[in-house]
């Protein structure tokens, strides 16, 4: 079985500060990992994904994430927060055998202070 | 533009009433999913379908039903057996079995409330 844990349901940063949202996964087989962003009353949008290959993946809006197998982590970072980054962020894991189904974390709400 | 359309955006249900949420996609995706989102609980899978005329229960299927008669459509019915239906419902699609590494694409959701 696969699972995802997002550490911290709420994260608050100042505009221009580093954003770090934590995600740890559990999987007995090589995982595929995703970060999604959700703005109020909207669906989820893909930020970035890791499938195979390079462990540092870059996404949209200046976000990136690093797959660390030894730590079973896939933390999301952005060097400088912008007010428009305020949203809810979801980490998700999928494995080959599960036919494309994803398991989602509980989400982290990011607040950006001016 | 290709995408997923969910309707209506807001829906109200009376006690004992069934309601159907619409989900249509023009991405030519084989797989479609229904999730329920409650505050602080992330997304929970209700039903999913990998191919037309076939679907499987997810983690919280009780009180819900679906159909998949067409590739582009995957309606969800919230029955009167669902005792706590107030939630935000999200429909998603993905390429399917041939693209298991691919992400899911989401609609903008339907918010269901009890009158």
CSV table of C-alpha atoms in Angstrom, one decimal:
chain,number,residue,atom,x,y,z
A,1,UNK,CA,0.0,0.0,0.0
A,2,UNK,CA,1.1,3.6,-0.6
A,3,UNK,CA,0.6,6.6,1.6
A,4,UNK,CA,1.6,10.2,1.9
A,5,UNK,CA,2.2,12.4,4.9
A,6,UNK,CA,2.4,16.1,4.7
A,7,UNK,CA,4.1,17.6,7.7
A,8,UNK,CA,2.4,20.8,8.8
A,9,UNK,CA,-1.2,21.6,7.8
A,10,UNK,CA,-0.5,25.3,7.9
A,11,UNK,CA,2.7,27.1,6.9
A,12,UNK,CA,3.1,30.9,7.0
A,13,UNK,CA,6.0,32.8,5.4
A,14,UNK,CA,6.8,36.4,4.6
A,15,UNK,CA,6.8,37.6,1.1
A,16,UNK,CA,10.3,37.0,-0.4
A,17,UNK,CA,11.1,34.3,2.1
A,18,UNK,CA,11.9,30.7,1.3
A,19,UNK,CA,8.9,28.3,1.0
A,20,UNK,CA,9.4,24.7,2.2
A,21,UNK,CA,6.5,22.3,2.2
A,22,UNK,CA,7.3,18.8,3.4
A,23,UNK,CA,6.1,15.5,2.0
A,24,UNK,CA,7.0,12.0,3.0
A,25,UNK,CA,5.7,8.9,1.3
A,26,UNK,CA,5.5,5.2,1.9
A,27,UNK,CA,5.7,2.7,-0.9
A,28,UNK,CA,7.1,-0.7,-1.4
A,29,UNK,CA,7.9,-0.1,-5.1
A,30,UNK,CA,9.3,2.8,-7.0
A,31,UNK,CA,6.8,5.7,-6.7
A,32,UNK,CA,5.6,8.4,-9.0
A,33,UNK,CA,5.3,11.6,-7.0
A,34,UNK,CA,3.3,14.8,-7.7
A,35,UNK,CA,2.6,18.2,-6.2
A,36,UNK,CA,-0.6,20.0,-6.9
A,37,UNK,CA,-1.9,23.4,-6.0
A,38,UNK,CA,-5.5,24.4,-5.2
A,39,UNK,CA,-6.9,27.9,-5.1
A,40,UNK,CA,-10.2,28.5,-3.2
A,41,UNK,CA,-13.2,26.9,-4.8
A,42,UNK,CA,-11.2,25.5,-7.7
A,43,UNK,CA,-9.8,22.1,-8.7
A,44,UNK,CA,-6.2,21.0,-8.4
A,45,UNK,CA,-3.5,22.1,-10.8
A,46,UNK,CA,-0.3,20.1,-11.4
A,47,UNK,CA,2.9,22.0,-10.1
A,48,UNK,CA,5.4,19.3,-10.9
A,49,UNK,CA,6.0,15.5,-11.0
A,50,UNK,CA,8.7,13.0,-10.5
A,51,UNK,CA,8.6,9.7,-12.4
A,52,UNK,CA,12.2,8.5,-13.1
A,53,UNK,CA,15.5,10.2,-13.9
A,54,UNK,CA,16.7,13.4,-12.5
A,55,UNK,CA,15.8,13.7,-8.8
A,56,UNK,CA,15.5,17.4,-8.8
A,57,UNK,CA,12.4,18.4,-10.7
A,58,UNK,CA,11.3,21.9,-11.7
A,59,UNK,CA,7.7,23.0,-12.0
A,60,UNK,CA,5.6,26.0,-12.8
A,61,UNK,CA,5.7,29.3,-10.9
A,62,UNK,CA,9.3,28.8,-9.7
A,63,UNK,CA,8.6,25.7,-7.6
A,64,UNK,CA,10.9,22.7,-7.5
A,65,UNK,CA,11.1,19.5,-5.5
A,66,UNK,CA,13.8,16.9,-4.8
A,67,UNK,CA,13.1,13.2,-4.7
A,68,UNK,CA,15.2,11.6,-1.9
A,69,UNK,CA,14.8,7.9,-1.8
A,70,UNK,CA,16.9,7.4,1.3
A,71,UNK,CA,14.6,9.8,3.2
A,72,UNK,CA,11.4,8.8,1.4
A,73,UNK,CA,10.8,12.5,0.9
A,74,UNK,CA,9.6,14.8,-1.8
A,75,UNK,CA,9.7,18.3,-0.3
A,76,UNK,CA,8.5,21.3,-2.3
A,77,UNK,CA,10.5,24.5,-2.3
A,78,UNK,CA,10.5,28.0,-3.8
A,79,UNK,CA,13.3,30.5,-3.1
A,80,UNK,CA,11.2,33.6,-2.8
A,81,UNK,CA,7.5,33.6,-1.9
A,82,UNK,CA,5.0,35.7,-3.7
A,83,UNK,CA,1.6,36.8,-2.4
A,84,UNK,CA,0.0,34.8,-5.3
A,85,UNK,CA,1.5,31.6,-3.9
A,86,UNK,CA,-1.0,31.6,-1.1
A,87,UNK,CA,-3.1,28.4,-1.7
A,88,UNK,CA,-3.4,24.8,-0.5
A,89,UNK,CA,-0.8,22.3,-1.7
A,90,UNK,CA,-1.2,18.6,-2.1
A,91,UNK,CA,1.4,15.9,-2.4
A,92,UNK,CA,0.4,12.7,-4.1
A,93,UNK,CA,1.9,9.3,-4.8
A,94,UNK,CA,1.1,6.7,-7.4
A,95,UNK,CA,2.7,3.3,-8.2
A,96,UNK,CA,2.7,1.3,-11.5
A,97,UNK,CA,0.5,-1.5,-10.2
A,98,UNK,CA,-2.3,0.8,-9.1
A,99,UNK,CA,-3.3,1.7,-12.6
A,100,UNK,CA,-2.8,5.4,-12.3
A,101,UNK,CA,-4.7,5.9,-9.0
A,102,UNK,CA,-3.1,8.4,-6.7
A,103,UNK,CA,-3.1,8.7,-3.0
A,104,UNK,CA,-3.2,12.3,-1.7
A,105,UNK,CA,-1.8,13.8,1.4
A,106,UNK,CA,-4.1,15.9,3.7
A,107,UNK,CA,-2.8,19.2,2.2
A,108,UNK,CA,-0.8,22.2,3.5
A,109,UNK,CA,-2.2,25.6,3.5
A,110,UNK,CA,0.4,28.3,2.6
A,111,UNK,CA,-0.1,31.8,3.9
A,112,UNK,CA,2.1,34.6,2.6
A,113,UNK,CA,2.4,37.7,4.7
A,114,UNK,CA,3.2,41.1,3.2
B,1,UNK,CA,-9.2,24.1,-24.9
B,2,UNK,CA,-9.3,20.6,-23.6
B,3,UNK,CA,-10.4,20.1,-20.0
B,4,UNK,CA,-12.9,18.8,-17.5
B,5,UNK,CA,-16.3,20.5,-16.9
B,6,UNK,CA,-18.2,19.9,-13.7
B,7,UNK,CA,-21.7,21.2,-13.2
B,8,UNK,CA,-23.4,22.7,-11.4
B,9,UNK,CA,-20.8,24.6,-9.3
B,10,UNK,CA,-23.2,24.8,-6.3
B,11,UNK,CA,-25.9,22.2,-5.5
B,12,UNK,CA,-28.4,21.9,-2.7
B,13,UNK,CA,-30.1,18.8,-1.6
B,14,UNK,CA,-33.1,18.2,0.5
B,15,UNK,CA,-33.2,15.3,3.0
B,16,UNK,CA,-34.0,12.0,1.3
B,17,UNK,CA,-33.3,13.3,-2.1
B,18,UNK,CA,-30.8,11.8,-4.7
B,19,UNK,CA,-28.8,14.3,-6.7
B,20,UNK,CA,-26.5,13.8,-9.7
B,21,UNK,CA,-23.2,15.7,-10.3
B,22,UNK,CA,-22.1,16.0,-13.9
B,23,UNK,CA,-18.5,15.5,-15.1
B,24,UNK,CA,-17.5,15.8,-18.8
B,25,UNK,CA,-14.0,15.7,-20.3
B,26,UNK,CA,-12.8,16.3,-23.8
B,27,UNK,CA,-9.2,15.2,-23.2
B,28,UNK,CA,-9.8,11.8,-24.7
B,29,UNK,CA,-8.7,10.3,-21.3
B,30,UNK,CA,-9.6,6.7,-20.5
B,31,UNK,CA,-9.6,7.0,-16.7
B,32,UNK,CA,-11.9,9.1,-14.6
B,33,UNK,CA,-12.2,9.6,-10.9
B,34,UNK,CA,-14.5,11.1,-8.3
B,35,UNK,CA,-13.1,12.6,-5.0
B,36,UNK,CA,-14.7,14.0,-2.0
B,37,UNK,CA,-12.9,16.9,-0.2
B,38,UNK,CA,-13.6,17.9,3.4
B,39,UNK,CA,-11.6,20.5,5.3
B,40,UNK,CA,-8.3,19.1,6.7
B,41,UNK,CA,-8.9,15.6,5.1
B,42,UNK,CA,-7.4,15.9,1.7
B,43,UNK,CA,-9.0,14.1,-1.2
B,44,UNK,CA,-10.7,10.8,-0.7
B,45,UNK,CA,-11.5,8.5,-3.6
B,46,UNK,CA,-15.2,7.6,-4.1
B,47,UNK,CA,-15.2,5.8,-7.5
B,48,UNK,CA,-13.0,5.4,-10.4
B,49,UNK,CA,-13.3,4.1,-14.0
B,50,UNK,CA,-10.5,2.9,-16.2
B,51,UNK,CA,-12.6,2.2,-19.2
B,52,UNK,CA,-16.1,2.7,-20.5
B,53,UNK,CA,-18.8,0.4,-18.9
B,54,UNK,CA,-16.5,-0.5,-16.0
B,55,UNK,CA,-15.9,1.2,-12.7
B,56,UNK,CA,-14.5,0.3,-9.2
B,57,UNK,CA,-15.3,1.5,-5.7
B,58,UNK,CA,-12.8,3.7,-4.0
B,59,UNK,CA,-12.3,4.2,-0.3
B,60,UNK,CA,-15.6,5.8,0.5
B,61,UNK,CA,-18.1,4.5,-2.0
B,62,UNK,CA,-21.1,3.9,0.4
B,63,UNK,CA,-24.0,6.1,-0.4
B,64,UNK,CA,-22.7,7.0,-3.9
B,65,UNK,CA,-23.2,5.5,-7.4
B,66,UNK,CA,-21.7,6.1,-10.8
B,67,UNK,CA,-22.1,5.2,-14.5
B,68,UNK,CA,-19.7,5.2,-17.4
B,69,UNK,CA,-21.7,4.8,-20.6
B,70,UNK,CA,-19.5,7.2,-22.6
B,71,UNK,CA,-15.8,7.8,-22.5
B,72,UNK,CA,-16.2,11.5,-21.9
B,73,UNK,CA,-18.8,11.3,-19.2
B,74,UNK,CA,-18.7,10.0,-15.6
B,75,UNK,CA,-21.7,11.3,-13.5
B,76,UNK,CA,-21.9,10.8,-9.8
B,77,UNK,CA,-25.1,10.3,-7.9
B,78,UNK,CA,-25.3,11.1,-4.2
B,79,UNK,CA,-28.0,8.9,-2.8
B,80,UNK,CA,-30.2,9.4,0.2
B,81,UNK,CA,-28.1,6.7,1.9
B,82,UNK,CA,-25.2,9.1,2.1
B,83,UNK,CA,-25.8,10.6,5.6
B,84,UNK,CA,-23.3,13.4,5.4
B,85,UNK,CA,-23.1,14.5,1.8
B,86,UNK,CA,-22.1,18.1,2.4
B,87,UNK,CA,-18.7,18.4,0.8
B,88,UNK,CA,-16.7,19.7,-2.2
B,89,UNK,CA,-16.7,17.1,-5.0
B,90,UNK,CA,-13.9,16.9,-7.5
B,91,UNK,CA,-13.8,15.0,-10.8
B,92,UNK,CA,-10.5,14.1,-12.4
B,93,UNK,CA,-9.2,12.2,-15.4
B,94,UNK,CA,-6.0,10.7,-16.6
B,95,UNK,CA,-4.7,9.0,-19.7
B,96,UNK,CA,-5.2,5.6,-18.2
B,97,UNK,CA,-3.4,2.3,-18.2
B,98,UNK,CA,-1.0,3.3,-20.9
B,99,UNK,CA,0.1,6.4,-19.0
B,100,UNK,CA,0.3,5.5,-15.4
B,101,UNK,CA,3.1,8.0,-14.8
B,102,UNK,CA,0.9,10.8,-15.9
B,103,UNK,CA,-0.9,13.2,-13.5
B,104,UNK,CA,-4.6,13.7,-13.1
B,105,UNK,CA,-6.4,16.6,-14.5
B,106,UNK,CA,-9.2,18.1,-12.3
B,107,UNK,CA,-12.4,20.0,-12.8
B,108,UNK,CA,-13.3,23.0,-10.8
B,109,UNK,CA,-15.6,21.1,-8.4
B,110,UNK,CA,-19.2,21.0,-7.2
B,111,UNK,CA,-20.0,22.2,-3.7
B,112,UNK,CA,-23.0,20.2,-2.3
B,113,UNK,CA,-24.9,21.4,0.7
B,114,UNK,CA,-27.9,20.1,2.6
B,115,UNK,CA,-31.0,22.4,2.9
